[in-house]
PDB file of C-alpha atoms in Angstrom:
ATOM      1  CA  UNK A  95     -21.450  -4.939  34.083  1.00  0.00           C
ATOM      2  CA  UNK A  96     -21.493  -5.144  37.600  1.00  0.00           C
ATOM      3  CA  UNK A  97     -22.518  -2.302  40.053  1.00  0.00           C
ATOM      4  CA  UNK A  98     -20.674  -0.671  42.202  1.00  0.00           C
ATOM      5  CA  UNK A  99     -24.116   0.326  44.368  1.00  0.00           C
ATOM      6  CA  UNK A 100     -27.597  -0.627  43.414  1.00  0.00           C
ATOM      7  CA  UNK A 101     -27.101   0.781  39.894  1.00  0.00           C
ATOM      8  CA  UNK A 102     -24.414   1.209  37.421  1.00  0.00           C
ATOM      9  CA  UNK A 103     -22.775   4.347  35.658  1.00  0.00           C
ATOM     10  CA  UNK A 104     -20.851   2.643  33.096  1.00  0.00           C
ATOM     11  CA  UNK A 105     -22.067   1.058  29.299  1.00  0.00           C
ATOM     12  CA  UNK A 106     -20.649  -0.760  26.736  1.00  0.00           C
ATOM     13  CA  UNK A 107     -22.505  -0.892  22.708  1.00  0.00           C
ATOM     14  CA  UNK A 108     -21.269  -2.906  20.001  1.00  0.00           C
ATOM     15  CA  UNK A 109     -22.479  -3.005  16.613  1.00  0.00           C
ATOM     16  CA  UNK A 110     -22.016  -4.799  13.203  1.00  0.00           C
ATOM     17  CA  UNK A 111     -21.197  -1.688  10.759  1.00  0.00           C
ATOM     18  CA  UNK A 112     -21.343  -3.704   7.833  1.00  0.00           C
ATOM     19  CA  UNK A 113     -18.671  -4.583   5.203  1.00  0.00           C
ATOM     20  CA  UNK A 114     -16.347  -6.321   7.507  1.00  0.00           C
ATOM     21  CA  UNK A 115     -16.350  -3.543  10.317  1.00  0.00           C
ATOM     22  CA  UNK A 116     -17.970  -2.997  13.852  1.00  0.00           C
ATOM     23  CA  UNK A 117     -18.111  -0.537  16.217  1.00  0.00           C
ATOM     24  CA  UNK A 118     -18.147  -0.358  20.041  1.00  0.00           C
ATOM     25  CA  UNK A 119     -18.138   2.301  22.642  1.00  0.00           C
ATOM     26  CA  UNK A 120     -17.527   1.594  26.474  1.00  0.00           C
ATOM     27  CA  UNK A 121     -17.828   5.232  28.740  1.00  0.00           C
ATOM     28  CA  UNK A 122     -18.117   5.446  32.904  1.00  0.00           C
ATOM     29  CA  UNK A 123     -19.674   8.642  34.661  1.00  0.00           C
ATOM     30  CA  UNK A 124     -18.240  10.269  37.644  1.00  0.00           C
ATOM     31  CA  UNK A 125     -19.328   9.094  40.896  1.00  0.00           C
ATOM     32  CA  UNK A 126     -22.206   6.321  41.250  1.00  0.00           C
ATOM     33  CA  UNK A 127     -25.666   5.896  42.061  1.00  0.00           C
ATOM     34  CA  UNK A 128     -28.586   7.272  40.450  1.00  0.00           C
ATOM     35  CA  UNK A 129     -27.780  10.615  39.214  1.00  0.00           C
ATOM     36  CA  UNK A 130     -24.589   8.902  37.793  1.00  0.00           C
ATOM     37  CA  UNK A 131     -27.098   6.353  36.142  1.00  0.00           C
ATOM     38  CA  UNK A 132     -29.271   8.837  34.765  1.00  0.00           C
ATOM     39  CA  UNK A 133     -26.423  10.351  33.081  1.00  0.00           C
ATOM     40  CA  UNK A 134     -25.418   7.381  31.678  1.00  0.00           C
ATOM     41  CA  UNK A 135     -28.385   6.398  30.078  1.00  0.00           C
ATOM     42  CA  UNK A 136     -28.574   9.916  28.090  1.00  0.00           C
ATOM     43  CA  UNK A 137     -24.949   9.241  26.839  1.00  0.00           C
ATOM     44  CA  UNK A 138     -25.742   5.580  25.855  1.00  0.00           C
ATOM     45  CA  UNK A 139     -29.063   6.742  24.045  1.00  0.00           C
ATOM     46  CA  UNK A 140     -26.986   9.724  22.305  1.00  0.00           C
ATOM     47  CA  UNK A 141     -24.038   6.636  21.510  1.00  0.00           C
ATOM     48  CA  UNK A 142     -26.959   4.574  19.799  1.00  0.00           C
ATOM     49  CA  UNK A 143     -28.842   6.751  18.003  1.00  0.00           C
ATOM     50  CA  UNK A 144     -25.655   8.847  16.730  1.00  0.00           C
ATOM     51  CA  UNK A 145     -23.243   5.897  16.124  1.00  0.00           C
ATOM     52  CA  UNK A 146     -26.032   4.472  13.471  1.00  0.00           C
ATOM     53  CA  UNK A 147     -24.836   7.593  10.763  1.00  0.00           C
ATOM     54  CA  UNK A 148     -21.514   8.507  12.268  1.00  0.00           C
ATOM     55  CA  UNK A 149     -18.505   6.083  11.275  1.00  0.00           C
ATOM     56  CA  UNK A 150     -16.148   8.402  12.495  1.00  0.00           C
ATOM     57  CA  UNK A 151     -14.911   7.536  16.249  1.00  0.00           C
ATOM     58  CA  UNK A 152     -13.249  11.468  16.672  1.00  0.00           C
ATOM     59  CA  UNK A 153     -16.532  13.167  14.994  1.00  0.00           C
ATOM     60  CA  UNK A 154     -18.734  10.855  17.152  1.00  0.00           C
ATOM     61  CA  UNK A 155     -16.813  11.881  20.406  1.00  0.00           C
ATOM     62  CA  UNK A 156     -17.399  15.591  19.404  1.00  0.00           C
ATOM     63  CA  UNK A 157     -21.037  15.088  18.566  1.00  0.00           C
ATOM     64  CA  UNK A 158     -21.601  13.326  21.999  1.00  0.00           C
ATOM     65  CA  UNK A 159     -19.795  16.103  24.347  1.00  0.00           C
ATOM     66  CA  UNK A 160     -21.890  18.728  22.616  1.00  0.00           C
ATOM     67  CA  UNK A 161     -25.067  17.297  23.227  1.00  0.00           C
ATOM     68  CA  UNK A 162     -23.863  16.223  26.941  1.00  0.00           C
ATOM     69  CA  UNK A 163     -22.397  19.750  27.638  1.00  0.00           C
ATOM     70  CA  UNK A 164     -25.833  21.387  26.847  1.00  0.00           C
ATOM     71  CA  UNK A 165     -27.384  19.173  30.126  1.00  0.00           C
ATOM     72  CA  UNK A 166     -24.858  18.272  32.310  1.00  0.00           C
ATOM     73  CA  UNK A 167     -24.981  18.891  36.130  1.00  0.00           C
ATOM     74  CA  UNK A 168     -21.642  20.929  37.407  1.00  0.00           C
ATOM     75  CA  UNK A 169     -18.573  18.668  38.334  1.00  0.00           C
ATOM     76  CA  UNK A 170     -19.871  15.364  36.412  1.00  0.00           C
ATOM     77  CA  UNK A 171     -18.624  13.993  33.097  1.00  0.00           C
ATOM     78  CA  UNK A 172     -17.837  11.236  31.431  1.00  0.00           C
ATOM     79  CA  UNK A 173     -15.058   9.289  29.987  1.00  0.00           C
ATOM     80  CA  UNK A 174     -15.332   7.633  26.829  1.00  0.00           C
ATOM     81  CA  UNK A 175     -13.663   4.899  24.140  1.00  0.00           C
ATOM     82  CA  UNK A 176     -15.146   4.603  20.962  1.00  0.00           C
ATOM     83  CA  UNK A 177     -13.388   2.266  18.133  1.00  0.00           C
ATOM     84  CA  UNK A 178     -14.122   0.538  14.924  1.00  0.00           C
ATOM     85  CA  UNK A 179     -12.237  -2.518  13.829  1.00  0.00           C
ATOM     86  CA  UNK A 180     -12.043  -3.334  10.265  1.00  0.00           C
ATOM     87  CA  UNK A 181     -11.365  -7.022   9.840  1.00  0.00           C
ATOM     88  CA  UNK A 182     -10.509  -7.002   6.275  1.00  0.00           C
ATOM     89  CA  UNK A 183      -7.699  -4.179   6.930  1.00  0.00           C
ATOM     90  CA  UNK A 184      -6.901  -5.799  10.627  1.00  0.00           C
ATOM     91  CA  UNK A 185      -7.052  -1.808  11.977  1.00  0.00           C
ATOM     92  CA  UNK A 186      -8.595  -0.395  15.124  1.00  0.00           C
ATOM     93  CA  UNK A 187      -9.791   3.328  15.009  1.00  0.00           C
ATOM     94  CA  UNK A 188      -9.418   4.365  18.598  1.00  0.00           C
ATOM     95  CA  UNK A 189     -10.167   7.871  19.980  1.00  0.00           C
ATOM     96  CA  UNK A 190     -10.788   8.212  23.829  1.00  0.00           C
ATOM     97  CA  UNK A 191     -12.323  11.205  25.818  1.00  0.00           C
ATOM     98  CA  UNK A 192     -10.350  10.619  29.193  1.00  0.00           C
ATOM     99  CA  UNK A 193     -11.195   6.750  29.197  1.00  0.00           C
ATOM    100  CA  UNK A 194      -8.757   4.585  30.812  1.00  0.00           C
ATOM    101  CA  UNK A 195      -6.327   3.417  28.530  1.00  0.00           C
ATOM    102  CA  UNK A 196      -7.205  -0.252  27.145  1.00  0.00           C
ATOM    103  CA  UNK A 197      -4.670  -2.956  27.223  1.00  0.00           C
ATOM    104  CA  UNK A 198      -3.624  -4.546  23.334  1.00  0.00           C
ATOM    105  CA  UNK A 199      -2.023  -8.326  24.273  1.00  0.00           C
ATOM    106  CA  UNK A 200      -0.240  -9.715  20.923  1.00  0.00           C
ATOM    107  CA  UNK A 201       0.498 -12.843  20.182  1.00  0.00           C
ATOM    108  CA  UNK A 202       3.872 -12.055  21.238  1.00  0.00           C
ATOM    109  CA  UNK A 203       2.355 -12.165  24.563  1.00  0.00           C
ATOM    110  CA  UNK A 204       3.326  -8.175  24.230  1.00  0.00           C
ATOM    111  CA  UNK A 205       1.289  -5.527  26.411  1.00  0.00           C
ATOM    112  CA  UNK A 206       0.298  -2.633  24.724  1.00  0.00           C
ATOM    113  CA  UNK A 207      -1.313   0.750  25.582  1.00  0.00           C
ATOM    114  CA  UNK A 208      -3.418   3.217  23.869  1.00  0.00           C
ATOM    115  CA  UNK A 209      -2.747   6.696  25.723  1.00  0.00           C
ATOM    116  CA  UNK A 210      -4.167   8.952  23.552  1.00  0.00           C
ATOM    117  CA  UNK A 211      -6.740  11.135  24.713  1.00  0.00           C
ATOM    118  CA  UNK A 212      -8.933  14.109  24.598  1.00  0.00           C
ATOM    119  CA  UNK A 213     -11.096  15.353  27.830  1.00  0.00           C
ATOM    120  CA  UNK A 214     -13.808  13.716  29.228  1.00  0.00           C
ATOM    121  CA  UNK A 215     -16.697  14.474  27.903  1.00  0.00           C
ATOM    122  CA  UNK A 216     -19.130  17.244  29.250  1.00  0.00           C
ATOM    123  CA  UNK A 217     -16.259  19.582  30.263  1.00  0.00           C
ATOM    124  CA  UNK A 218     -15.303  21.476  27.293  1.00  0.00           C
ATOM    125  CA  UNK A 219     -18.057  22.186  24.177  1.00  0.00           C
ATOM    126  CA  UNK A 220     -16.455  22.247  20.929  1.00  0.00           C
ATOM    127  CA  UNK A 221     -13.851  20.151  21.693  1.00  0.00           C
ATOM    128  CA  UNK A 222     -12.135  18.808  18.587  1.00  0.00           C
ATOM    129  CA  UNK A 223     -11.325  15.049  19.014  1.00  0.00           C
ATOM    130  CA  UNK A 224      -8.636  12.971  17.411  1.00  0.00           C
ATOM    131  CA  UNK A 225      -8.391   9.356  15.806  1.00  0.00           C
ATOM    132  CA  UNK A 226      -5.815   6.683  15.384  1.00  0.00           C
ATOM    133  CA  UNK A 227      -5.072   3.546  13.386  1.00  0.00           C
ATOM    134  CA  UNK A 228      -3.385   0.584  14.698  1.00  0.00           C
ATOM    135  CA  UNK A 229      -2.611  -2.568  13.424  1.00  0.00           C
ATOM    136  CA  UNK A 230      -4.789  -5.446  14.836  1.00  0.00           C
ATOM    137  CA  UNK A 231      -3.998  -9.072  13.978  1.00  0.00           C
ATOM    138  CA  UNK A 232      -3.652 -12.072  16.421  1.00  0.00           C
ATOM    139  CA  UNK A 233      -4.258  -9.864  19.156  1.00  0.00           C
ATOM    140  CA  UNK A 234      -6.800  -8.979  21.885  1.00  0.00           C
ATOM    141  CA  UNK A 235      -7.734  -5.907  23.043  1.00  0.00           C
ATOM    142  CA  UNK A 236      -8.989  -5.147  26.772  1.00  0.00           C
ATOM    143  CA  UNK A 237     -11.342  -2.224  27.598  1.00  0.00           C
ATOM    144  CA  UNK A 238     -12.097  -1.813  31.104  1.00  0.00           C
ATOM    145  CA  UNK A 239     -13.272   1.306  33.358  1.00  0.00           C
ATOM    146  CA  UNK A 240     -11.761   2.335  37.172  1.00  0.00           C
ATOM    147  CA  UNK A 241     -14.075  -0.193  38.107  1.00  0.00           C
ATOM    148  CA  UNK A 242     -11.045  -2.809  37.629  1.00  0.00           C
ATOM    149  CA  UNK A 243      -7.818  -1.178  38.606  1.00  0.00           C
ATOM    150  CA  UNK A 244      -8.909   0.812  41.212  1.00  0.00           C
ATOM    151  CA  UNK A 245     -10.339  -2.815  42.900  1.00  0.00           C
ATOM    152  CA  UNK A 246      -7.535  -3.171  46.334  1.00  0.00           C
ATOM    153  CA  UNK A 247      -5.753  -6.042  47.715  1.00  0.00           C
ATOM    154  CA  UNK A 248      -5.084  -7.168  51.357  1.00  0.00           C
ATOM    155  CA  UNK A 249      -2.620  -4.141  51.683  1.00  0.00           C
ATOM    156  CA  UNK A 250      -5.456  -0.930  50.637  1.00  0.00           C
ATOM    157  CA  UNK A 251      -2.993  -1.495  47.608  1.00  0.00           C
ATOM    158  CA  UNK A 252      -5.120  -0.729  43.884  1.00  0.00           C
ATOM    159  CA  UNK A 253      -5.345  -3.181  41.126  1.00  0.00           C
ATOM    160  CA  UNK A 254      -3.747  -0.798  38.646  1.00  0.00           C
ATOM    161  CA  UNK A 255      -3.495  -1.493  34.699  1.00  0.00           C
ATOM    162  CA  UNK A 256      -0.112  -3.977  35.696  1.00  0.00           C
ATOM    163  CA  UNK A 257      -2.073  -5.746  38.268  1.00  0.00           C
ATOM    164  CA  UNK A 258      -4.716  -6.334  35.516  1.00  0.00           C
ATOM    165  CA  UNK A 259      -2.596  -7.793  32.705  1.00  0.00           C
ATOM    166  CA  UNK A 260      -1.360 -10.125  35.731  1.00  0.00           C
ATOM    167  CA  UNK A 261      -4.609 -11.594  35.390  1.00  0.00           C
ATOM    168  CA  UNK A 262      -5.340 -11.569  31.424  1.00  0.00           C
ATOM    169  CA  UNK A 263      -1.431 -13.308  31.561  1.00  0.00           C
ATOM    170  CA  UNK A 264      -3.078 -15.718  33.710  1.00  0.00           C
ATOM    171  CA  UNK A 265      -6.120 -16.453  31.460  1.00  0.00           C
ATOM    172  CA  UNK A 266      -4.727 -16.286  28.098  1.00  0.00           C
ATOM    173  CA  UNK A 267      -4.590 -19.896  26.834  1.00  0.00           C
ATOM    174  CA  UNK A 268      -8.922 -20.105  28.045  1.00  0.00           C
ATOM    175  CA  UNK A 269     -10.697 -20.010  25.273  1.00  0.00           C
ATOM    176  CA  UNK A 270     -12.287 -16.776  24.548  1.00  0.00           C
ATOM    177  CA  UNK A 271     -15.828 -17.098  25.657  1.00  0.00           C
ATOM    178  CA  UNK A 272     -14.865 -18.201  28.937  1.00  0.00           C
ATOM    179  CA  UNK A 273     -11.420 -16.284  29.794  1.00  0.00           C
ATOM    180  CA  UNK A 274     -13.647 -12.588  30.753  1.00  0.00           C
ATOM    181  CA  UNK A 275     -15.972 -14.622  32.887  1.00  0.00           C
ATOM    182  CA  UNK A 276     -12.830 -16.241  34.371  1.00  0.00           C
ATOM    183  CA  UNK A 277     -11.149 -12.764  35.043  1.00  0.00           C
ATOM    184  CA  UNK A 278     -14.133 -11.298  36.618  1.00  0.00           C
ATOM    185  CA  UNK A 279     -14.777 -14.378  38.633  1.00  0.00           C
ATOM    186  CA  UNK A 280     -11.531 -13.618  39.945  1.00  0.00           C
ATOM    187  CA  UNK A 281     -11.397  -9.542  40.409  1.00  0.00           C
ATOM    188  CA  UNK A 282     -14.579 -10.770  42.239  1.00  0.00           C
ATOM    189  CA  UNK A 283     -13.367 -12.367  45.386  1.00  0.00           C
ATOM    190  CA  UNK A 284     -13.758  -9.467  48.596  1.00  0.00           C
ATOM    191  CA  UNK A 285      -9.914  -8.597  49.618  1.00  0.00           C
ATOM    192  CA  UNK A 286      -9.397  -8.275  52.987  1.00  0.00           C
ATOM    193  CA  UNK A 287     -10.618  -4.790  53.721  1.00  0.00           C
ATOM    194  CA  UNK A 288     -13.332  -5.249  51.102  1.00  0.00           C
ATOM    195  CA  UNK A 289     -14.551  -8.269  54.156  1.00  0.00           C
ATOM    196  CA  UNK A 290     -13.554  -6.206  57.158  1.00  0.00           C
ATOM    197  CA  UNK A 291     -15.964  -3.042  56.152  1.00  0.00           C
ATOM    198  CA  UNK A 292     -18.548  -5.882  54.818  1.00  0.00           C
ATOM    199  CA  UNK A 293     -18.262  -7.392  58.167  1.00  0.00           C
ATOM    200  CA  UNK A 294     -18.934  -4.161  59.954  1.00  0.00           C
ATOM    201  CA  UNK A 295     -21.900  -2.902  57.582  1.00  0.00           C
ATOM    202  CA  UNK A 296     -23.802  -6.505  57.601  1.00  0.00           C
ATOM    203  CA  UNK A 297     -23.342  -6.250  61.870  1.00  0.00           C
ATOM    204  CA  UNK A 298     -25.103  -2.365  61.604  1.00  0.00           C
ATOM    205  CA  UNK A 299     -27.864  -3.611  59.970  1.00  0.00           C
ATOM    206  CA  UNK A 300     -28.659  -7.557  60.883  1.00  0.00           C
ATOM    207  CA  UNK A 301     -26.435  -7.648  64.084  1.00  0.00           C
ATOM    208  CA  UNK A 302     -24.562 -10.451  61.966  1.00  0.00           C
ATOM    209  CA  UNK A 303     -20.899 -11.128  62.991  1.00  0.00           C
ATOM    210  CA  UNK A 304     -18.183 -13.192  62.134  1.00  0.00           C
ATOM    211  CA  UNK A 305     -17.975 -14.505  65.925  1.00  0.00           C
ATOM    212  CA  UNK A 306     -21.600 -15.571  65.423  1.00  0.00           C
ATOM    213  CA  UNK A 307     -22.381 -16.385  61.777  1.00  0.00           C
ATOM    214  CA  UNK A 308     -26.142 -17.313  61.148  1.00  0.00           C
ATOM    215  CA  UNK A 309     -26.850 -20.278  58.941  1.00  0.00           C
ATOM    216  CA  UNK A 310     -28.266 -19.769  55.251  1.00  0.00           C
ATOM    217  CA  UNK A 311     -31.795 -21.373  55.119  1.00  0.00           C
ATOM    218  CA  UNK A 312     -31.742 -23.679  52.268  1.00  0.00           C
ATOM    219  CA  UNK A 313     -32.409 -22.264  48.780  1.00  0.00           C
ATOM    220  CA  UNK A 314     -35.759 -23.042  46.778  1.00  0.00           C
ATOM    221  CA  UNK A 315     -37.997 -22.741  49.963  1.00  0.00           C
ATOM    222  CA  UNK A 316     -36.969 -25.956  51.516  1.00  0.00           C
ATOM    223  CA  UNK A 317     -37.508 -25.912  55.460  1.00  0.00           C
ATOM    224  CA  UNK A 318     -34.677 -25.181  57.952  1.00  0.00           C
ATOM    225  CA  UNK A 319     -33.019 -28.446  59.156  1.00  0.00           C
ATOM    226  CA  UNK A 320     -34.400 -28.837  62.693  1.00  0.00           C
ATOM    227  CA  UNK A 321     -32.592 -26.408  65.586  1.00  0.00           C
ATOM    228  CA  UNK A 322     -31.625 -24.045  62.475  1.00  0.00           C
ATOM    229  CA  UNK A 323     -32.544 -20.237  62.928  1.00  0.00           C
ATOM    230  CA  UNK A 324     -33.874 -18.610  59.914  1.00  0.00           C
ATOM    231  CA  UNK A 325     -33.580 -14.758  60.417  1.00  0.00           C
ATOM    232  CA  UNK A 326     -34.171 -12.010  57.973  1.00  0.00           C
ATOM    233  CA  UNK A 327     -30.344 -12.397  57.076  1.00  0.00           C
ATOM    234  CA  UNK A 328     -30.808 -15.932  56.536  1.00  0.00           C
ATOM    235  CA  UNK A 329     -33.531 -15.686  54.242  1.00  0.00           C
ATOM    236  CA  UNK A 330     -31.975 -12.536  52.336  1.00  0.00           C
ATOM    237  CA  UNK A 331     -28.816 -14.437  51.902  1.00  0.00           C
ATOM    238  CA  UNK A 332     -31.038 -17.674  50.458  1.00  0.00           C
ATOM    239  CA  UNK A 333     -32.485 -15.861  47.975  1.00  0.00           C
ATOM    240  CA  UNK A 334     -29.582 -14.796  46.529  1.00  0.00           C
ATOM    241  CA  UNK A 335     -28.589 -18.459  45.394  1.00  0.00           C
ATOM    242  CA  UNK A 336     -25.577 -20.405  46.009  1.00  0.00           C
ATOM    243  CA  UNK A 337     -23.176 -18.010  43.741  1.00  0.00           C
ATOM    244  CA  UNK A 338     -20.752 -15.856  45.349  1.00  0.00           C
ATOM    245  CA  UNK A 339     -20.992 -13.282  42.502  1.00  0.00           C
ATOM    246  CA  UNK A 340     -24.873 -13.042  43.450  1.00  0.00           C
ATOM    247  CA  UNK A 341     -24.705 -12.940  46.678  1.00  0.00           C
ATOM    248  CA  UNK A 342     -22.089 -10.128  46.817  1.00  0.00           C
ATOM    249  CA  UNK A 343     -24.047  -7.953  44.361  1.00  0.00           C
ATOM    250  CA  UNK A 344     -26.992  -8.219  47.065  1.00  0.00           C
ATOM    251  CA  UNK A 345     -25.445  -7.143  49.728  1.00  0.00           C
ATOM    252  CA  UNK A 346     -24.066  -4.791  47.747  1.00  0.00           C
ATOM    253  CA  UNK A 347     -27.148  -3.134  47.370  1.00  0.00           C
ATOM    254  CA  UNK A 348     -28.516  -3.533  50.664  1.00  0.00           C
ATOM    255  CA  UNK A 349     -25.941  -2.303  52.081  1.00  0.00           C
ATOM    256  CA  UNK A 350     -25.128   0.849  49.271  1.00  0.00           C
ATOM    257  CA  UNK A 351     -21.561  -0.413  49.894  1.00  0.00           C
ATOM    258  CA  UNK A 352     -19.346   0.147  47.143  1.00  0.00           C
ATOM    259  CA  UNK A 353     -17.074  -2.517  46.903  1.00  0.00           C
TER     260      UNK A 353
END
């Protein structure tokens, strides 16, 4: 779960139901920052705690907007996918409050959508939710928030849901505990305009340019080779480490910039 500022609005739970089944929930609150945050962390407490007695995805939905309708600042909400997989039927129970749709990849090599949705939740009180059963065998399914498809390329164009099964395409023969890691590792890498406003933001603040880059002082408090300037930049970007993943997500958050 990376953030898109300093903290995140978006969870994911999954949990061993017993008897062959689990459960999981991924949801994303409007807008970012703390407040978003805040209101995440009531939603994922209320997920928890209610998910434990309630093996019902629709029910669970209409439990959860409920409770978030009785506290919920004007104009936010949240989207929502809950699901249970039963492994000795191969079924997925799927109901969605406004989430974005998740992707279903057979072993046809056949994409798949789930559309069907309810509001987000926090809008409406008493909303009834609704469930469906799917078939699930030799598949994998994809759940993913705006965070991914609304990521642009070098023309300001978006990601979108067919620009993301580009990338599981790409990945499907790595095994499965490495193929997400190599799909965000990917969706990672600053586009164009992601660099340009970077660029601009890191100048603001350290006078740092690309014209006259300052060099990183060496990680694990090693001294500066000799004739090597070590700024403020310098050090901030050291401490980061030598991943590209980590050293976006700091200046990410020193710079509130929303990549």
């Amino acid at each position: 779960n990376i953030p898109a500022k300093v903290v995140s609005g978006d969870f994911y739970n999954f949990s061993d139901l017993g008897e062959g089944k689990y459960g999981f929930g991924v949801a994303d609150v409007s807008g970012k920052g703390i407040k978003s945050s805040l209101l995440m962390s009531k939603a994922s407490s209320l997920y928890s705690c209610l998910s434990k007695t309630n093996f019902s995805a629709a029910e669970l939905l209409t439990q959860l907007n409920n409770e978030i309708c009785e506290t919920i600042s004007r104009g936010m909400f949240v989207t929502m996918l809950i699901g249970i997989y039963d492994s000795n039927k191969n079924e997925l129970l799927l109901s969605s409050a406004g989430h974005e749709p998740p992707i279903i990849f057979d072993q046809n090599e056949k994409f798949t959508n789930y559309t069907e949705s309810g509001p987000p939740l926090g809008i409406m009180p008493n909303t009834k939710y609704t469930e469906h059963s799917i078939p699930f065998k030799k598949s994998s399914m994809y759940i993913f928030t705006d965070g991914i498809t609304e990521i642009k390329n070098d023309k300001g164009e978006m990601l979108g849901s067919e620009g993301f099964q580009n990338y599981i395409k790409k990945y499907q023969h790595t095994p499965n505990y490495e193929r997400l890691n190599k799909i965000v590792e990917d969706l990672s890498s600053l586009t164009v305009l992601e660099a340009a406003e970077l660029s601009k933001l890191l100048e603001e603040k350290w006078g740092v340019t690309a014209a006259a880059p300052v060099a990183a002082a060496p990680a694990g408090g090693a001294a500066a080779p000799a004739g090597e300037e070590k700024s403020e930049f310098s050090l901030f970007l050291a401490s980061a480490g030598d991943k590209k993943i980590n050293v976006i997500k700091e200046v990410r958050a020193a710079t509130s910039l929303g990549l």
